[in-house]
Structures are given as structure tokens and as C-alpha cells.
Short mmCIF file of C-alpha atoms in Angstrom, two decimals:
data_model
loop_
_atom_site.label_atom_id
_atom_site.label_comp_id
_atom_site.label_asym_id
_atom_site.label_seq_id
_atom_site.Cartn_x
_atom_site.Cartn_y
_atom_site.Cartn_z
CA MET A 13 9.93 57.36 -19.81
CA GLN A 14 8.93 55.47 -22.92
CA SER A 15 8.99 57.19 -26.31
CA ILE A 16 6.62 57.02 -29.23
CA LEU A 17 7.35 57.95 -32.82
CA ILE A 18 4.13 59.15 -34.66
CA VAL A 19 4.30 58.78 -38.37
CA ASP A 20 1.56 60.48 -40.46
CA ASP A 21 1.52 62.78 -43.44
CA LEU A 22 -1.00 65.12 -41.75
CA GLU A 23 0.45 67.52 -39.21
CA SER A 24 -3.03 67.93 -37.67
CA ILE A 25 -2.86 64.25 -36.70
CA HIS A 26 0.47 64.86 -35.05
CA GLU A 27 -0.96 67.69 -32.97
CA MET A 28 -4.04 65.72 -31.97
CA LEU A 29 -2.10 62.57 -31.03
CA ASP A 30 0.55 64.61 -29.17
CA ALA A 31 -2.11 66.37 -27.07
CA VAL A 32 -3.49 62.97 -26.04
CA ILE A 33 -0.28 60.96 -25.58
CA GLN A 34 2.12 63.29 -23.86
CA PRO A 35 0.00 64.00 -20.79
CA ILE A 36 -0.11 60.28 -19.96
CA GLY A 37 3.62 60.05 -19.68
CA TYR A 38 5.21 59.36 -23.10
CA ASN A 39 7.82 61.30 -25.02
CA THR A 40 6.73 61.91 -28.65
CA ALA A 41 8.48 62.52 -31.88
CA PHE A 42 7.15 62.98 -35.43
CA ALA A 43 7.70 62.09 -39.07
CA THR A 44 5.59 62.88 -42.09
CA ASP A 45 6.45 59.82 -44.12
CA GLY A 46 8.11 56.38 -43.98
CA GLU A 47 11.54 57.49 -45.23
CA ILE A 48 11.81 60.27 -42.70
CA ALA A 49 10.67 57.84 -39.96
CA LEU A 50 13.34 55.27 -40.88
CA GLN A 51 16.02 57.95 -40.69
CA LYS A 52 14.75 58.97 -37.16
CA ILE A 53 14.71 55.37 -36.11
CA ARG A 54 18.35 54.92 -37.34
CA ASP A 55 19.40 58.00 -35.30
CA GLU A 56 17.38 57.46 -32.14
CA HIS A 57 15.60 54.77 -30.17
CA TYR A 58 11.81 54.62 -29.86
CA ASP A 59 9.82 52.17 -27.70
CA ILE A 60 6.71 52.27 -29.85
CA VAL A 61 6.05 53.41 -33.44
CA LEU A 62 2.45 54.59 -34.25
CA THR A 63 2.20 54.89 -37.99
CA ASP A 64 -0.43 55.53 -40.69
CA ILE A 65 -0.66 53.14 -43.64
CA ASN A 66 -1.58 55.48 -46.54
CA MET A 67 1.49 57.71 -47.07
CA LYS A 68 3.83 58.58 -49.89
CA PRO A 69 6.53 58.01 -51.05
CA MET A 70 6.87 55.12 -48.52
CA ASP A 71 3.63 53.71 -47.16
CA GLY A 72 3.12 52.26 -43.65
CA LEU A 73 3.36 48.60 -44.65
CA SER A 74 6.79 49.15 -46.28
CA LEU A 75 7.87 51.08 -43.28
CA LEU A 76 6.63 48.25 -40.98
CA ALA A 77 8.58 45.61 -42.96
CA GLN A 78 11.80 47.61 -42.80
CA ILE A 79 11.35 48.30 -39.05
CA LYS A 80 10.85 44.64 -38.31
CA GLU A 81 13.80 43.69 -40.47
CA ALA A 82 16.00 46.00 -38.44
CA ASP A 83 14.42 45.02 -35.07
CA PRO A 84 12.15 41.95 -34.91
CA ASN A 85 11.07 43.00 -31.35
CA ALA A 86 9.97 46.51 -32.40
CA ILE A 87 6.44 47.40 -31.31
CA VAL A 88 4.49 48.99 -34.19
CA ILE A 89 0.78 50.09 -34.13
CA MET A 90 -0.80 50.65 -37.53
CA MET A 91 -3.49 53.29 -38.31
CA SER A 92 -5.61 53.57 -41.40
CA GLY A 93 -8.57 55.71 -42.55
CA TYR A 94 -9.93 52.75 -44.41
CA ALA A 95 -11.33 49.56 -43.02
CA ASN A 96 -9.38 47.36 -45.28
CA VAL A 97 -9.25 43.73 -44.25
CA GLU A 98 -6.42 42.97 -46.63
CA ASN A 99 -4.26 45.73 -45.19
CA ALA A 100 -5.03 44.68 -41.66
CA THR A 101 -4.15 41.05 -42.41
CA GLN A 102 -0.91 42.02 -44.17
CA ALA A 103 0.08 44.27 -41.34
CA LEU A 104 -0.39 41.61 -38.71
CA LYS A 105 1.51 39.08 -40.87
CA LEU A 106 4.38 41.51 -41.09
CA GLY A 107 4.43 41.74 -37.30
CA ALA A 108 2.34 44.79 -36.39
CA PHE A 109 1.24 44.76 -32.73
CA ASP A 110 -2.18 46.30 -33.38
CA TYR A 111 -4.31 47.85 -36.15
CA LEU A 112 -6.59 50.88 -35.57
CA THR A 113 -9.14 52.24 -38.07
CA LYS A 114 -9.65 55.99 -38.17
CA PRO A 115 -11.57 57.65 -36.70
CA PHE A 116 -10.86 55.74 -33.46
CA LYS A 117 -11.90 56.86 -29.99
CA VAL A 118 -9.34 58.14 -27.54
CA ASP A 119 -9.96 55.22 -25.14
CA GLN A 120 -9.20 52.74 -28.06
CA LEU A 121 -5.90 54.46 -28.72
CA MET A 122 -5.02 54.53 -25.02
CA LEU A 123 -5.81 50.83 -24.61
CA SER A 124 -3.61 49.93 -27.62
CA ILE A 125 -0.72 52.09 -26.38
CA ASN A 126 -0.98 50.78 -22.86
CA ARG A 127 -0.93 47.14 -24.12
CA ALA A 128 1.97 48.00 -26.37
CA SER A 129 3.86 49.61 -23.46
CA LYS A 130 3.35 46.46 -21.28
CA GLU A 131 4.49 44.23 -24.18
CA ARG A 132 7.58 46.32 -24.69
CA LYS A 133 8.48 45.93 -20.97
CA ARG A 134 7.70 42.19 -21.05
CA ARG A 135 10.03 41.63 -23.99
CA LEU A 136 12.83 43.60 -22.25
CA GLU A 137 12.23 41.59 -19.05
CA SER A 138 12.08 38.28 -20.91
CA GLY A 139 15.35 39.04 -22.49
CA ASN A 140 16.87 39.64 -19.02
CA THR A 141 15.19 36.48 -17.75
CA ALA A 142 16.56 34.43 -20.58
CA ALA A 143 20.05 35.77 -19.83
CA ALA A 144 19.57 34.80 -16.18
CA GLN A 145 18.39 31.26 -17.08
CA ASN A 146 21.34 30.92 -19.44
CA SER A 147 23.85 31.59 -16.68
CA ILE A 148 21.97 29.31 -14.31
CA LEU A 149 22.10 26.38 -16.79
CA LEU A 150 25.89 26.80 -17.03
CA SER A 151 26.55 26.92 -13.26
CA GLY A 152 28.53 24.18 -11.64
CA ASP A 153 32.09 22.91 -11.28
CA SER A 154 31.64 19.28 -12.28
CA ASP A 155 33.76 17.85 -15.15
CA LEU A 156 30.53 17.56 -17.19
CA ALA A 157 29.56 21.17 -16.63
CA LYS A 158 33.06 22.42 -17.58
CA SER A 159 33.26 20.21 -20.66
CA PHE A 160 29.84 21.35 -21.82
CA ASP A 161 30.81 25.02 -21.35
CA GLU A 162 33.96 24.42 -23.38
CA ARG A 163 32.09 22.61 -26.15
CA LEU A 164 29.49 25.42 -26.26
CA SER A 165 32.22 28.07 -26.63
CA ARG A 166 33.86 26.13 -29.47
CA SER A 167 30.48 25.70 -31.24
CA ALA A 168 29.76 29.41 -30.87
CA LYS A 169 32.96 30.35 -32.72
CA LEU A 170 32.08 28.34 -35.74
CA PRO A 171 30.07 30.09 -38.49
CA THR A 172 28.42 26.85 -39.57
CA PRO A 173 24.91 25.74 -38.67
CA LEU A 174 24.55 24.23 -35.27
CA LEU A 175 22.28 21.38 -34.07
CA ILE A 176 21.40 21.40 -30.34
CA ASN A 177 20.18 18.07 -29.02
CA GLY A 178 18.71 17.39 -25.61
CA ASP A 179 15.89 15.85 -23.62
CA PRO A 180 12.76 17.85 -23.01
CA GLY A 181 13.17 20.50 -20.39
CA THR A 182 16.95 20.98 -21.05
CA GLN A 183 16.21 24.61 -22.10
CA LYS A 184 17.83 24.29 -25.56
CA SER A 185 16.42 27.76 -26.49
CA ASN A 186 18.54 29.28 -23.66
CA VAL A 187 21.60 27.36 -24.92
CA ALA A 188 21.00 28.78 -28.32
CA ALA A 189 20.87 32.32 -26.87
CA VAL A 190 24.17 31.68 -25.13
CA VAL A 191 25.77 30.43 -28.33
CA HIS A 192 24.56 33.64 -30.09
CA ALA A 193 25.94 35.82 -27.26
CA ARG A 194 29.34 34.12 -27.51
CA SER A 195 29.45 34.20 -31.33
CA GLU A 196 30.65 36.88 -33.76
CA GLN A 197 27.01 37.61 -34.35
CA SER A 198 26.42 38.82 -30.77
CA GLY A 199 24.81 42.27 -30.86
CA GLU A 200 23.01 41.37 -34.12
CA PRO A 201 19.39 40.04 -34.32
CA PHE A 202 18.50 36.80 -32.61
CA VAL A 203 15.28 35.55 -34.12
CA THR A 204 13.32 32.45 -33.02
CA ILE A 205 10.94 30.20 -34.95
CA ASP A 206 9.40 27.60 -32.70
CA ALA A 207 8.25 24.79 -35.00
CA LYS A 208 6.55 22.84 -32.25
CA LYS A 209 4.50 25.65 -31.05
CA SER A 210 3.44 26.90 -34.44
CA GLU A 211 0.43 25.55 -36.37
CA ALA A 212 1.45 23.26 -39.20
CA SER A 213 -0.37 25.47 -41.63
CA GLU A 214 1.49 28.56 -40.40
CA LEU A 215 4.98 27.12 -40.62
CA PRO A 216 5.44 27.52 -44.38
CA GLU A 217 4.69 31.28 -44.13
CA LEU A 218 7.16 31.59 -41.21
CA LEU A 219 9.85 29.96 -43.32
CA PHE A 220 9.29 30.97 -46.92
CA ASP A 221 7.95 33.81 -48.98
CA GLY A 222 5.53 33.35 -51.84
CA ALA A 223 8.38 32.48 -54.26
CA GLY A 224 10.06 29.97 -52.07
CA GLY A 225 12.69 32.34 -50.79
CA PRO A 226 13.33 33.35 -47.18
CA SER A 227 10.36 34.71 -45.19
CA GLU A 228 10.21 38.15 -43.70
CA MET A 229 11.05 36.60 -40.34
CA ILE A 230 14.11 34.81 -41.66
CA ARG A 231 15.26 37.98 -43.51
CA SER A 232 14.92 39.88 -40.18
CA ALA A 233 17.76 37.71 -38.81
CA LYS A 234 20.25 38.91 -41.53
CA GLY A 235 23.67 39.40 -40.01
CA GLY A 236 22.68 37.59 -36.85
CA THR A 237 21.18 34.24 -35.84
CA LEU A 238 18.02 32.38 -36.84
CA TYR A 239 17.06 29.76 -34.24
CA ILE A 240 14.62 27.07 -35.29
CA ALA A 241 13.34 25.27 -32.19
CA GLY A 242 11.98 21.71 -32.72
CA ILE A 243 13.16 21.36 -36.30
CA ASP A 244 11.88 17.75 -36.14
CA ALA A 245 8.35 19.17 -36.22
CA ILE A 246 8.70 20.63 -39.71
CA SER A 247 6.89 18.55 -42.29
CA HIS A 248 8.94 16.37 -44.64
CA GLU A 249 7.82 18.40 -47.74
CA HIS A 250 9.35 21.61 -46.34
CA GLN A 251 12.60 20.08 -45.12
CA ALA A 252 14.43 20.07 -48.44
CA PRO A 253 13.48 23.71 -49.30
CA LEU A 254 14.68 24.71 -45.86
CA GLY A 255 17.96 22.98 -46.39
CA ASN A 256 18.30 24.99 -49.66
CA LEU A 257 17.60 28.19 -47.79
CA ILE A 258 20.22 27.44 -45.18
CA ARG A 259 22.70 26.83 -47.95
CA ASP A 260 21.81 29.97 -49.84
CA LEU A 261 22.07 32.19 -46.74
CA LYS A 262 25.45 30.87 -45.76
CA GLY A 263 27.65 33.71 -44.61
CA GLU A 264 24.64 35.97 -44.23
CA THR A 265 22.64 34.33 -41.40
CA ARG A 266 23.82 31.81 -38.73
CA PHE A 267 21.29 28.95 -38.30
CA ILE A 268 20.85 27.15 -34.98
CA CYS A 269 18.37 24.30 -34.82
CA SER A 270 17.30 22.09 -31.96
CA SER A 271 15.52 18.75 -31.55
CA THR A 272 14.49 16.46 -28.71
CA ARG A 273 14.34 13.47 -31.03
CA ASP A 274 17.32 11.68 -32.60
CA LEU A 275 17.35 13.15 -36.11
CA GLU A 276 19.74 10.36 -37.35
CA GLN A 277 17.26 7.76 -36.44
CA LEU A 278 14.51 9.77 -38.19
CA VAL A 279 16.64 9.93 -41.29
CA GLU A 280 17.11 6.15 -41.23
CA ALA A 281 13.36 5.76 -40.92
CA GLY A 282 12.77 8.06 -43.82
CA GLU A 283 11.01 10.65 -41.60
CA PHE A 284 13.67 13.34 -42.00
CA GLU A 285 15.34 14.71 -45.07
CA ASP A 286 18.95 13.51 -45.16
CA ALA A 287 20.21 16.56 -47.03
CA LEU A 288 18.84 18.87 -44.35
CA TYR A 289 20.25 16.67 -41.58
CA PHE A 290 23.78 16.67 -42.97
CA ARG A 291 23.58 20.40 -43.53
CA ILE A 292 22.85 21.20 -39.85
CA ALA A 293 24.40 18.26 -37.98
CA ASN A 294 28.09 18.64 -38.72
CA ASN A 295 28.36 20.90 -35.75
CA ALA A 296 26.26 19.41 -32.96
CA LEU A 297 25.97 20.07 -29.24
CA GLN A 298 24.37 17.71 -26.73
CA VAL A 299 22.86 19.41 -23.65
CA PRO A 300 23.40 17.22 -20.60
CA SER A 301 20.39 16.18 -18.58
CA LEU A 302 20.10 17.39 -15.04
CA ARG A 303 20.02 13.82 -13.63
CA ASP A 304 23.57 13.40 -14.98
CA ARG A 305 24.77 16.44 -13.00
CA PRO A 306 24.12 15.67 -9.24
CA ASP A 307 27.29 17.35 -8.26
CA ASP A 308 26.12 20.65 -9.76
CA ILE A 309 22.68 20.67 -8.03
CA ALA A 310 23.71 22.93 -5.17
CA ALA A 311 25.39 25.47 -7.49
CA LEU A 312 22.46 25.44 -9.90
CA ALA A 313 19.96 26.01 -7.08
CA LEU A 314 21.90 28.82 -5.49
CA ALA A 315 22.45 30.51 -8.90
CA TYR A 316 18.69 30.34 -9.51
CA TYR A 317 17.97 32.06 -6.19
CA ALA A 318 20.65 34.71 -6.74
CA GLN A 319 19.39 35.55 -10.18
CA ASN A 320 15.85 35.87 -8.94
CA HIS A 321 16.96 38.04 -5.90
CA LEU A 322 15.67 35.49 -3.39
CA PRO A 323 17.29 35.33 0.08
CA PHE A 324 18.34 31.68 0.10
CA THR A 325 22.12 31.25 0.39
CA SER A 326 22.44 27.49 1.20
CA ILE A 327 20.68 24.19 0.76
CA GLY A 328 20.30 22.02 3.86
CA GLU A 329 21.83 18.59 3.83
CA GLY A 330 18.53 16.68 3.72
CA ALA A 331 17.15 19.02 1.04
CA LEU A 332 20.31 18.50 -1.07
CA ALA A 333 20.07 14.75 -0.82
CA LEU A 334 16.48 14.82 -2.07
CA LEU A 335 17.38 17.19 -5.00
CA GLN A 336 20.37 15.02 -5.99
CA GLY A 337 18.38 11.72 -5.67
CA TYR A 338 15.44 12.75 -7.85
CA ARG A 339 15.55 11.69 -11.55
CA TRP A 340 14.23 15.08 -12.94
CA PRO A 341 12.18 13.85 -15.91
CA GLY A 342 11.41 17.54 -16.59
CA ASN A 343 15.05 18.52 -16.36
CA TYR A 344 15.95 22.17 -15.62
CA THR A 345 12.54 23.52 -16.21
CA GLU A 346 11.06 21.16 -13.58
CA PHE A 347 13.95 21.90 -11.26
CA GLN A 348 13.39 25.68 -11.42
CA GLU A 349 9.62 25.13 -10.77
CA VAL A 350 10.51 23.04 -7.68
CA LEU A 351 12.97 25.76 -6.43
CA ALA A 352 10.33 28.44 -6.94
CA ALA A 353 7.77 26.45 -4.93
CA ALA A 354 10.31 25.80 -2.19
CA ALA A 355 11.05 29.56 -2.02
CA GLU A 356 7.39 30.32 -1.37
CA VAL A 357 7.24 28.20 1.77
CA GLY A 358 10.87 28.47 2.84
CA GLU A 359 11.97 30.67 5.70
CA GLY A 360 15.29 32.29 6.49
CA GLN A 361 18.23 31.65 4.17
CA VAL A 362 18.34 27.87 4.08
CA ILE A 363 16.19 25.63 1.86
CA ARG A 364 15.11 22.66 4.13
CA GLU A 365 13.88 19.20 3.35
CA ALA A 366 10.43 20.14 4.48
CA ASP A 367 10.27 22.99 1.90
CA LEU A 368 10.46 20.47 -1.00
CA PRO A 369 7.43 18.73 -2.62
CA ASP A 370 6.61 15.09 -1.72
CA LYS A 371 7.25 13.92 -5.36
CA LEU A 372 10.99 14.11 -4.57
CA ARG A 373 10.51 11.45 -1.99
CA ASP A 374 8.79 9.06 -4.32
CA ILE A 375 11.21 6.36 -5.45
CA SER A 376 8.70 4.25 -7.34
CA SER A 377 9.83 5.74 -10.62
CA TRP A 378 13.38 4.43 -10.28
CA PRO A 379 14.17 1.47 -12.61
CA ASN A 380 15.69 -1.73 -11.25
CA LEU A 381 19.40 -2.13 -11.76
CA ASN A 382 19.16 -4.45 -14.79
CA ASP A 383 16.82 -2.04 -16.60
CA TYR A 384 19.05 0.94 -15.81
CA LEU A 385 22.24 -0.85 -16.99
CA ALA A 386 20.41 -2.01 -20.17
CA GLU A 387 19.41 1.60 -20.88
CA GLN A 388 22.93 2.88 -20.33
CA SER A 389 24.35 0.11 -22.44
CA ASP A 390 22.04 0.95 -25.36
CA ARG A 391 23.07 4.65 -25.09
CA TYR A 392 26.74 3.73 -25.15
CA LYS A 393 26.27 1.38 -28.15
CA GLN A 394 24.46 4.12 -30.06
CA ALA A 395 27.18 6.63 -29.24
CA VAL A 396 29.98 4.32 -30.40
CA LEU A 397 27.96 3.51 -33.61
CA LYS A 398 27.64 7.27 -34.32
CA ALA A 399 31.34 7.83 -33.79
CA CYS A 400 32.06 5.01 -36.31
CA GLN A 401 29.66 6.78 -38.77
CA GLY A 402 27.33 3.83 -38.85
CA ASP A 403 29.97 1.18 -39.52
CA SER A 404 28.62 -1.58 -37.38
CA GLY A 405 31.66 -3.84 -37.89
CA LYS A 406 34.04 -1.26 -36.53
CA ALA A 407 31.69 -0.40 -33.66
CA ALA A 408 31.38 -4.08 -32.70
CA GLN A 409 35.16 -4.40 -32.64
CA ILE A 410 35.49 -1.37 -30.30
CA LEU A 411 32.72 -2.71 -28.01
CA GLY A 412 33.96 -6.26 -27.99
CA LEU A 413 30.65 -7.62 -29.34
CA ASP A 414 29.38 -9.55 -32.21
CA GLU A 415 28.04 -7.35 -34.97
CA GLY A 416 24.61 -8.89 -34.57
CA ASP A 417 24.43 -7.83 -30.94
CA LEU A 418 24.40 -4.11 -31.81
#
């Protein structure tokens, strides 16, 4: 049974809300001001907090800020006897789930609580799903899978910022979650800012407060990990201040960043701040693409089915050949979508060739051998050049090429 903490300085409000909420299946607890509420939250767990704004000595907005700092996933519904647009806007910016103006109707309250309850369940389930996807991504016995797992564990043990690189669909957010789980910060907050999914106008508020210091969201990760997905989407003007924040919060918050684009090339093109790049890139982790792991395909597929409690325990020979032969432009994300679709039409315990979509049989997207070798050659050249820290003469010597051929 979910629990709700009701925070209001009027005991009559407690009695009224209790009479409405308890009969529909929630445990209730009460506090008459923000300070008492915080102490109760420290002592016990509550799924939802329903709090008034106008209280003394600590008002509802201050309580909300401290709750979200302690638990960014907390569900808080705000109540106010005044239709104050500024208060409502501030509450939502601080992370309130909903805002109700008194006097509200019982059905309005019930709707808000039901939505909050569903969101609480969704967040718990998404956390479990993320853990499942994390373990799926790391399945397999190939040398590449083992070396990646080892490099991930080494990166997790370092307190320095981490840069995760990988093609689209390589589930870098899940990799970041695994790094956090294996780090000394495990058990502490893991907070995510997705720069690519955020509006450009919203990003500065997600990163900075009004004085240029860390935002409320960044402060909520104190002691834990702040993950910035798609750091290459942050505008150039905000990159240097972000680098300064990462420097100032060293030892207080672990920063993990990810990018699908080569940040070093962006630095050379003047599109990414070099100071920020060198601050986050000393500890880097490359997520292997699925097309480079054909030997792990069967293990990855069976891990997916096991984690999702589906009955399939083997992959037929024809189906495995198709899965291994496809280039997977969408990587692990596309792979899991294909597996889910196959499960819907599959019967018994074996995934058959007929269960897989036709696109896996389309070979028109494969490059000819010369184009493929040229692509691999360019990748290798760039890797050697990076290992030589941009020294083209040294790289050319290793590669056995003229410097002008790089």
C-alpha cells in the first residue's frame, strides 16, 4: 500500500484529507510544517508528499527544494489557498508533480493523487527496466564483451569525470547507470540531464542557477552522479561555465557525460570548448556497436527474453544467421525492438527465422568490399592518431604511411 505524507499547518485540513484519502487505499501521515515533515521523511519512506505552500517557519517551496535535493524522484503535490502564478511556476520548476489551488474539488484531488501514484510506480518500474537493460547490454562471452566489461569497471572506480562515446542506439544512458552502480557513489543519487531532449532555452536553467552556480537539479546529485546525455548539444556559450562547474564540484559530485559525435573533431572545428573537453575526456569509454559483436548475438537475445520473462530459451539456426548478418544501424535499441516483435508472433520456446522481420533479409544496405575496407582504414587511422595525441608524424610512422596520407 502506498503512503502519503500530508503537510499543512491546519489540523482541520489533515482531518478532511485523511477522510478522503485513506478509504481509497493509502496510508497517511501528517506534519504541521516543513521542518517536521523533513524529519519524518528522514525517518520513514513516503511515496507521495502532499504539502501546502503557505506555512511557517519553513514554507512549502523550501520543503519541496529540500525533498528534491534528497530524492530527485520524489513525488510532491503542492497546495495553495492563493491562485499565485509565480508560486505555481516556481513549484513546477523545482520539480513539483502537480499544483492544486484551494478550495479544490475532491475529484480534482483524487485525479492528482491517482496520477502521482501511477507515476511513482512507473519510476520504480523504469528503474528496474534500466537495470535489466544494463545487464542485457553486458551479456556475451566474446573478447570484445569481456574487455568492455573490464574497462567499464575500471572507469567506474575512478572518481574523475567520465566521457561515454558510442553510436546512436548503444544505450549510453544504461552504461552510465552501470558505471554509477559499480562506483563508490552507488546508493547515492543518480540524476540525468538529457541535453538533446531538452529545449535549448531550458538548458541553462537545468545547468545553472541565477548566479551562474549549479542548478537545483545539479545540486540534487550531491554525493552521487550527475549524468549529462548528449553533451555535444549544449551551446558553445554554456560549455565553458559548465566546465567550471565540473571543476568546482570535484570531490562532491561525479560527472558522467555522453556523446554520439566525436568531441575531439568538434574541438578542432571550433564547435566545442577545449577546456570542457579536456576536463571530461581524460577518462573515456567507447561503447561497442552491436554489429561488432556477432558472437554475442545469441547471448544478448536470450538475456533480453529472460529479463522480460518471455518463454524463449533458444534461437534457431536460421534466425541466428539473420540476426548475426544484419548491420544493426539502430544498435541495441533496434535489436530489442526486433526481439520484442519476434516474441509477439513466435510460438513455443524457439525464435525461428519466420518470426523475424523482412528487413533483416535485405542485403542492399551492405557496402561493397572496397568501401567497407576504406571505412575501417579511416577508423584505424583516427584511432592511431588519437593514441599519438595528434602527432601526425608519429602516427604515420606507426601506420607505415606518408604523413600526407593521414
